[in-house]
Short mmCIF file of C-alpha atoms and ligand atoms in Angstrom, two decimals:
data_model
loop_
_atom_site.label_atom_id
_atom_site.label_comp_id
_atom_site.label_asym_id
_atom_site.label_seq_id
_atom_site.Cartn_x
_atom_site.Cartn_y
_atom_site.Cartn_z
CA UNK A 1 125.27 161.14 115.62
CA UNK A 2 122.89 158.14 115.69
CA UNK A 3 122.91 155.66 118.53
CA UNK A 4 125.16 152.94 117.14
CA UNK A 5 125.89 151.26 120.47
CA UNK A 6 124.08 148.58 122.43
CA UNK A 7 124.37 148.82 126.21
CA UNK A 8 126.66 145.95 127.31
CA UNK A 9 124.63 143.09 128.71
CA UNK A 10 121.63 143.86 126.50
CA UNK A 11 120.95 141.54 123.58
CA UNK A 12 121.69 142.84 120.09
CA UNK A 13 118.59 142.93 117.91
CA UNK A 14 119.56 144.18 114.48
CA UNK A 15 115.92 144.88 113.62
CA UNK A 16 116.10 147.71 116.19
CA UNK A 17 118.58 149.51 113.93
CA UNK A 18 117.47 151.16 110.69
CA UNK A 19 120.04 150.35 107.98
CA UNK A 20 118.70 153.27 105.92
CA UNK A 21 119.23 155.87 108.66
CA UNK A 22 121.11 159.01 107.52
CA UNK A 23 120.26 161.68 110.10
CA UNK A 24 118.33 163.50 107.40
CA UNK A 25 121.68 164.53 105.90
CA UNK A 26 122.15 165.14 102.17
CA UNK A 27 124.83 163.18 100.38
CA UNK A 28 126.92 166.27 99.54
CA UNK A 29 126.98 167.48 103.15
CA UNK A 30 127.91 164.01 104.42
CA UNK A 31 130.72 163.70 101.89
CA UNK A 32 132.07 167.11 102.82
CA UNK A 33 132.07 166.23 106.52
CA UNK A 34 133.76 162.90 105.75
CA UNK A 35 136.52 164.76 103.88
CA UNK A 36 137.14 166.93 106.94
CA UNK A 37 137.40 163.82 109.15
CA UNK A 38 139.85 162.25 106.70
CA UNK A 39 142.07 165.33 106.83
CA UNK A 40 142.03 165.18 110.64
CA UNK A 41 142.75 161.44 110.50
CA UNK A 42 145.87 161.98 108.47
CA UNK A 43 147.34 164.27 111.16
CA UNK A 44 146.22 162.00 114.02
CA UNK A 45 147.62 158.88 112.33
CA UNK A 46 150.93 160.68 111.83
CA UNK A 47 151.07 161.52 115.54
CA UNK A 48 150.26 157.92 116.48
CA UNK A 49 153.05 156.78 114.16
CA UNK A 50 155.55 159.24 115.70
CA UNK A 51 154.54 158.31 119.25
CA UNK A 52 154.87 154.58 118.44
CA UNK A 53 153.47 153.42 121.77
CA UNK A 54 149.91 152.45 120.91
CA UNK A 55 147.96 151.12 117.96
CA UNK A 56 144.39 150.98 116.66
CA UNK A 57 142.60 148.30 114.72
CA UNK A 58 139.30 148.88 112.93
CA UNK A 59 137.37 145.63 112.56
CA UNK A 60 134.91 145.68 109.65
CA UNK A 61 132.27 142.99 109.59
CA UNK A 62 129.12 142.67 107.54
CA UNK A 63 127.43 140.53 104.99
CA UNK A 64 128.64 140.50 101.34
CA UNK A 65 127.98 143.86 99.74
CA UNK A 66 127.72 145.69 103.06
CA UNK A 67 130.54 148.02 102.05
CA UNK A 68 133.66 146.78 103.81
CA UNK A 69 135.82 147.50 100.75
CA UNK A 70 134.28 150.96 100.34
CA UNK A 71 134.88 151.87 103.98
CA UNK A 72 138.52 150.77 103.62
CA UNK A 73 138.95 152.92 100.50
CA UNK A 74 137.58 155.90 102.40
CA UNK A 75 139.86 155.40 105.43
CA UNK A 76 142.88 154.77 103.22
CA UNK A 77 142.17 158.02 101.35
CA UNK A 78 142.81 159.86 104.61
CA UNK A 79 145.67 157.97 106.19
CA UNK A 80 149.23 157.78 104.87
CA UNK A 81 150.07 154.22 103.73
CA UNK A 82 153.14 154.18 105.96
CA UNK A 83 150.85 154.30 109.01
CA UNK A 84 148.30 151.79 107.71
CA UNK A 85 148.00 147.99 107.55
CA UNK A 86 145.03 146.50 105.72
CA UNK A 87 144.36 142.81 106.20
CA UNK A 88 141.60 140.78 104.54
CA UNK A 89 140.67 137.49 106.15
CA UNK A 90 139.61 134.77 103.72
CA UNK A 91 138.77 131.11 104.28
CA UNK A 92 141.64 129.82 106.39
CA UNK A 93 144.51 128.01 104.65
CA UNK A 94 145.61 124.52 105.69
CA UNK A 95 148.42 126.09 107.73
CA UNK A 96 146.01 128.50 109.45
CA UNK A 97 143.62 125.65 110.20
CA UNK A 98 146.42 123.73 111.85
CA UNK A 99 146.60 126.46 114.53
CA UNK A 100 144.06 127.92 116.94
CA UNK A 101 141.59 130.31 115.25
CA UNK A 102 143.21 133.42 116.71
CA UNK A 103 146.72 132.63 115.49
CA UNK A 104 146.39 134.30 112.10
CA UNK A 105 144.54 137.24 113.63
CA UNK A 106 147.15 137.90 116.30
CA UNK A 107 149.87 137.82 113.64
CA UNK A 108 148.03 140.54 111.69
CA UNK A 109 147.54 142.92 114.63
CA UNK A 110 149.18 146.29 113.87
CA UNK A 111 152.41 147.19 115.65
CA UNK A 112 152.57 150.21 117.96
CA UNK A 113 152.26 153.38 115.94
CA UNK A 114 150.09 151.87 113.24
CA UNK A 115 146.43 151.71 112.31
CA UNK A 116 145.14 148.37 111.12
CA UNK A 117 141.96 147.68 109.21
CA UNK A 118 140.57 144.18 109.31
CA UNK A 119 138.35 143.28 106.37
CA UNK A 120 136.59 140.46 108.22
CA UNK A 121 138.24 139.13 111.34
CA UNK A 122 138.09 136.57 114.14
CA UNK A 123 134.32 137.19 114.14
CA UNK A 124 134.10 134.99 111.04
CA UNK A 125 135.01 132.16 113.41
CA UNK A 126 131.74 132.60 115.28
CA UNK A 127 129.61 133.66 112.29
CA UNK A 128 130.32 131.92 108.97
CA UNK A 129 131.83 128.97 110.83
CA UNK A 130 128.59 128.59 112.78
CA UNK A 131 126.21 129.16 109.86
CA UNK A 132 128.08 126.78 107.60
CA UNK A 133 128.62 124.29 110.43
CA UNK A 134 132.38 124.22 109.88
CA UNK A 135 133.03 123.34 113.53
CA UNK A 136 130.74 121.87 116.20
CA UNK A 137 128.69 124.16 118.43
CA UNK A 138 130.70 123.14 121.50
CA UNK A 139 133.76 124.69 119.84
CA UNK A 140 132.35 127.96 118.46
CA UNK A 141 130.31 128.57 121.62
CA UNK A 142 133.55 128.76 123.63
CA UNK A 143 134.97 131.28 121.22
CA UNK A 144 132.97 134.25 122.52
CA UNK A 145 134.86 134.10 125.82
CA UNK A 146 138.13 133.40 123.99
CA UNK A 147 137.56 136.46 121.78
CA UNK A 148 136.81 138.66 124.80
CA UNK A 149 139.99 137.45 126.51
CA UNK A 150 141.99 137.99 123.30
CA UNK A 151 140.69 141.52 122.86
CA UNK A 152 141.57 142.26 126.51
CA UNK A 153 145.09 140.98 125.89
CA UNK A 154 145.38 143.27 122.87
CA UNK A 155 144.07 146.21 124.85
CA UNK A 156 146.50 145.57 127.70
CA UNK A 157 149.23 145.67 125.08
CA UNK A 158 148.23 149.16 123.93
CA UNK A 159 145.78 148.36 121.14
CA UNK A 160 142.36 149.97 120.77
CA UNK A 161 139.86 147.77 118.94
CA UNK A 162 137.07 149.57 117.03
CA UNK A 163 134.40 147.10 115.92
CA UNK A 164 131.98 148.09 113.16
CA UNK A 165 129.10 146.03 111.89
CA UNK A 166 128.07 147.44 108.51
CA UNK A 167 124.31 147.01 108.59
CA UNK A 168 122.44 146.77 105.26
CA UNK A 169 118.94 145.53 104.52
CA UNK A 170 118.24 142.37 102.57
CA UNK A 171 116.75 144.45 99.71
CA UNK A 172 119.81 146.66 99.55
CA UNK A 173 122.04 143.58 99.40
CA UNK A 174 120.01 142.26 96.48
CA UNK A 175 120.52 145.54 94.59
CA UNK A 176 124.23 145.53 95.29
CA UNK A 177 124.75 141.90 94.30
CA UNK A 178 122.72 142.46 91.11
CA UNK A 179 124.85 145.54 90.29
CA UNK A 180 127.99 143.53 90.87
CA UNK A 181 126.87 140.70 88.64
CA UNK A 182 126.10 143.14 85.81
CA UNK A 183 129.33 145.11 86.15
CA UNK A 184 132.22 143.53 84.18
CA UNK A 185 134.67 145.15 86.61
CA UNK A 186 132.93 143.75 89.67
CA UNK A 187 131.30 140.43 88.69
CA UNK A 188 134.46 138.53 89.62
CA UNK A 189 133.86 139.46 93.26
CA UNK A 190 130.85 137.14 93.43
CA UNK A 191 130.81 133.37 93.43
CA UNK A 192 128.16 130.74 94.08
CA UNK A 193 129.00 130.71 97.78
CA UNK A 194 128.06 134.41 98.09
CA UNK A 195 124.63 133.69 96.63
CA UNK A 196 124.28 130.74 98.96
CA UNK A 197 125.20 133.01 101.89
CA UNK A 198 122.34 135.30 100.84
CA UNK A 199 119.93 132.37 101.09
CA UNK A 200 121.20 131.92 104.64
CA UNK A 201 120.45 135.58 105.49
CA UNK A 202 118.41 134.78 108.62
CA UNK A 203 121.06 132.41 109.95
CA UNK A 204 123.76 135.02 109.41
CA UNK A 205 121.62 137.62 111.17
CA UNK A 206 121.18 135.37 114.21
CA UNK A 207 124.89 134.49 114.26
CA UNK A 208 125.85 138.17 114.06
CA UNK A 209 123.37 139.13 116.77
CA UNK A 210 124.76 136.49 119.11
CA UNK A 211 128.38 137.40 118.37
CA UNK A 212 127.67 141.09 118.97
CA UNK A 213 125.71 140.34 122.16
CA UNK A 214 128.44 138.15 123.64
CA UNK A 215 131.41 140.27 122.58
CA UNK A 216 130.02 143.74 123.22
CA UNK A 217 132.36 144.69 126.05
CA UNK A 218 132.54 148.21 127.53
CA UNK A 219 136.18 148.46 126.43
CA UNK A 220 135.61 147.14 122.90
CA UNK A 221 131.95 147.77 122.06
CA UNK A 222 130.30 147.01 118.76
CA UNK A 223 129.06 149.85 116.59
CA UNK A 224 126.08 149.12 114.36
CA UNK A 225 126.75 151.33 111.33
CA UNK A 226 123.72 152.16 109.15
CA UNK A 227 125.10 151.19 105.74
CA UNK A 228 122.33 151.32 103.13
CA UNK A 229 123.72 154.69 102.07
CA UNK A 230 127.40 154.34 101.25
CA UNK A 231 128.09 158.02 101.94
CA UNK A 232 126.46 157.84 105.36
CA UNK A 233 128.32 154.63 106.24
CA UNK A 234 131.57 156.38 105.35
CA UNK A 235 130.66 159.34 107.51
CA UNK A 236 129.86 157.21 110.56
CA UNK A 237 133.06 155.16 110.23
CA UNK A 238 135.19 158.28 109.67
CA UNK A 239 133.71 159.96 112.74
CA UNK A 240 134.29 156.87 114.86
CA UNK A 241 137.91 156.42 113.88
CA UNK A 242 138.62 160.13 114.31
CA UNK A 243 137.02 160.15 117.76
CA UNK A 244 139.02 157.06 118.76
CA UNK A 245 142.29 158.72 117.77
CA UNK A 246 141.34 162.03 119.37
CA UNK A 247 140.59 160.23 122.63
CA UNK A 248 144.00 158.54 122.46
CA UNK A 249 145.53 161.97 121.84
CA UNK A 250 148.89 160.67 120.58
CA UNK A 251 151.87 162.90 121.31
CA UNK A 252 155.06 163.57 119.41
CA UNK A 253 158.11 162.34 121.36
CA UNK A 254 159.73 165.18 123.33
CA UNK A 255 162.38 167.28 121.64
CA UNK A 256 165.92 166.59 122.84
CA UNK A 257 167.91 169.86 122.79
CA UNK A 258 171.16 167.86 123.03
CA UNK A 259 170.56 166.73 119.44
CA UNK A 260 170.58 170.31 118.19
CA UNK A 261 173.89 170.88 120.00
CA UNK A 262 175.34 167.91 118.10
CA UNK A 263 174.32 169.24 114.70
CA UNK A 264 177.44 170.50 112.93
P1 AMP B 1 135.49 138.12 100.57
O1 AMP B 1 135.60 138.92 101.83
O2 AMP B 1 134.24 138.41 99.80
O3 AMP B 1 136.73 138.17 99.75
O4 AMP B 1 135.32 136.59 100.99
C1 AMP B 1 136.07 135.97 101.95
C2 AMP B 1 135.36 134.70 102.32
O5 AMP B 1 136.15 134.04 103.29
C3 AMP B 1 133.99 134.94 102.90
O6 AMP B 1 133.05 134.09 102.33
C4 AMP B 1 134.20 134.62 104.38
O7 AMP B 1 133.04 134.15 105.02
C5 AMP B 1 135.29 133.57 104.30
N1 AMP B 1 136.01 133.47 105.58
C6 AMP B 1 136.71 134.41 106.21
N2 AMP B 1 137.18 133.97 107.38
C7 AMP B 1 136.75 132.69 107.50
C8 AMP B 1 136.89 131.69 108.49
N3 AMP B 1 137.57 131.93 109.62
N4 AMP B 1 136.32 130.49 108.27
C9 AMP B 1 135.63 130.26 107.15
N5 AMP B 1 135.45 131.16 106.17
C10 AMP B 1 136.00 132.36 106.34
MG1 MG B 2 132.62 137.72 99.02
#
């Protein structure tokens, strides 16, 4: 397992993490291991659902083309839909903008028993919002502390937050965007604003590094997932989510023998 964590209090420098890292694993071996994790996830998610006392949310952040959709497809292949909530955060609507930035996020948090996956999240409110100057610095700067307090509130309510930054290189993004543009089934995913975001690569990197540095708490740390290889990214995310659920060790509710006595 690579070191995906940054010690809390230390600044996040993405250049310290190799996006092409793959432990020397071959694709086939990684895919096989991922399948085993997905099988385990199905059973663990079912237990969490039966227990119905705690929940998990997997936050996926990363630049366009970093593989958020692919990671979701992998997790959803392992977990029964009845235990899973997938939420994609887009540019906020007028209604969402008329509330505080965490309002729409809180509403999407999975209920006890469920696993949520956030395709983007409240971290957009300190990343894209900062890069594109959608709110003044005095506002987004306060949000790091607000996010940490929010995530503590969620944790106190029985939610485990797993935060993954899908880390790709600028070259790899170029390849992926070019593939998308040439693929009739994928070109619709890209618009002019995505290409503009690519031009702002360095600003996004700085905004991500600051967000990760300020919101890398011991209870809800950031994981920097090497994501140049899709199969390795899937493996790292699958391992992380499995480990999270294994640590929670959800239990089936106890059997009530009185129920059996009532069965006619
Ligand atoms: P996609 O994930 O490619 O479908 O695109 C969603 C778009 O919504 C991305 O360009 C995000 O940066 C943008 N977005 C998500 N959340 C916010 C937010 N809070 N403020 C502004 N833009 C956002
Ligand atoms: Mg996009």
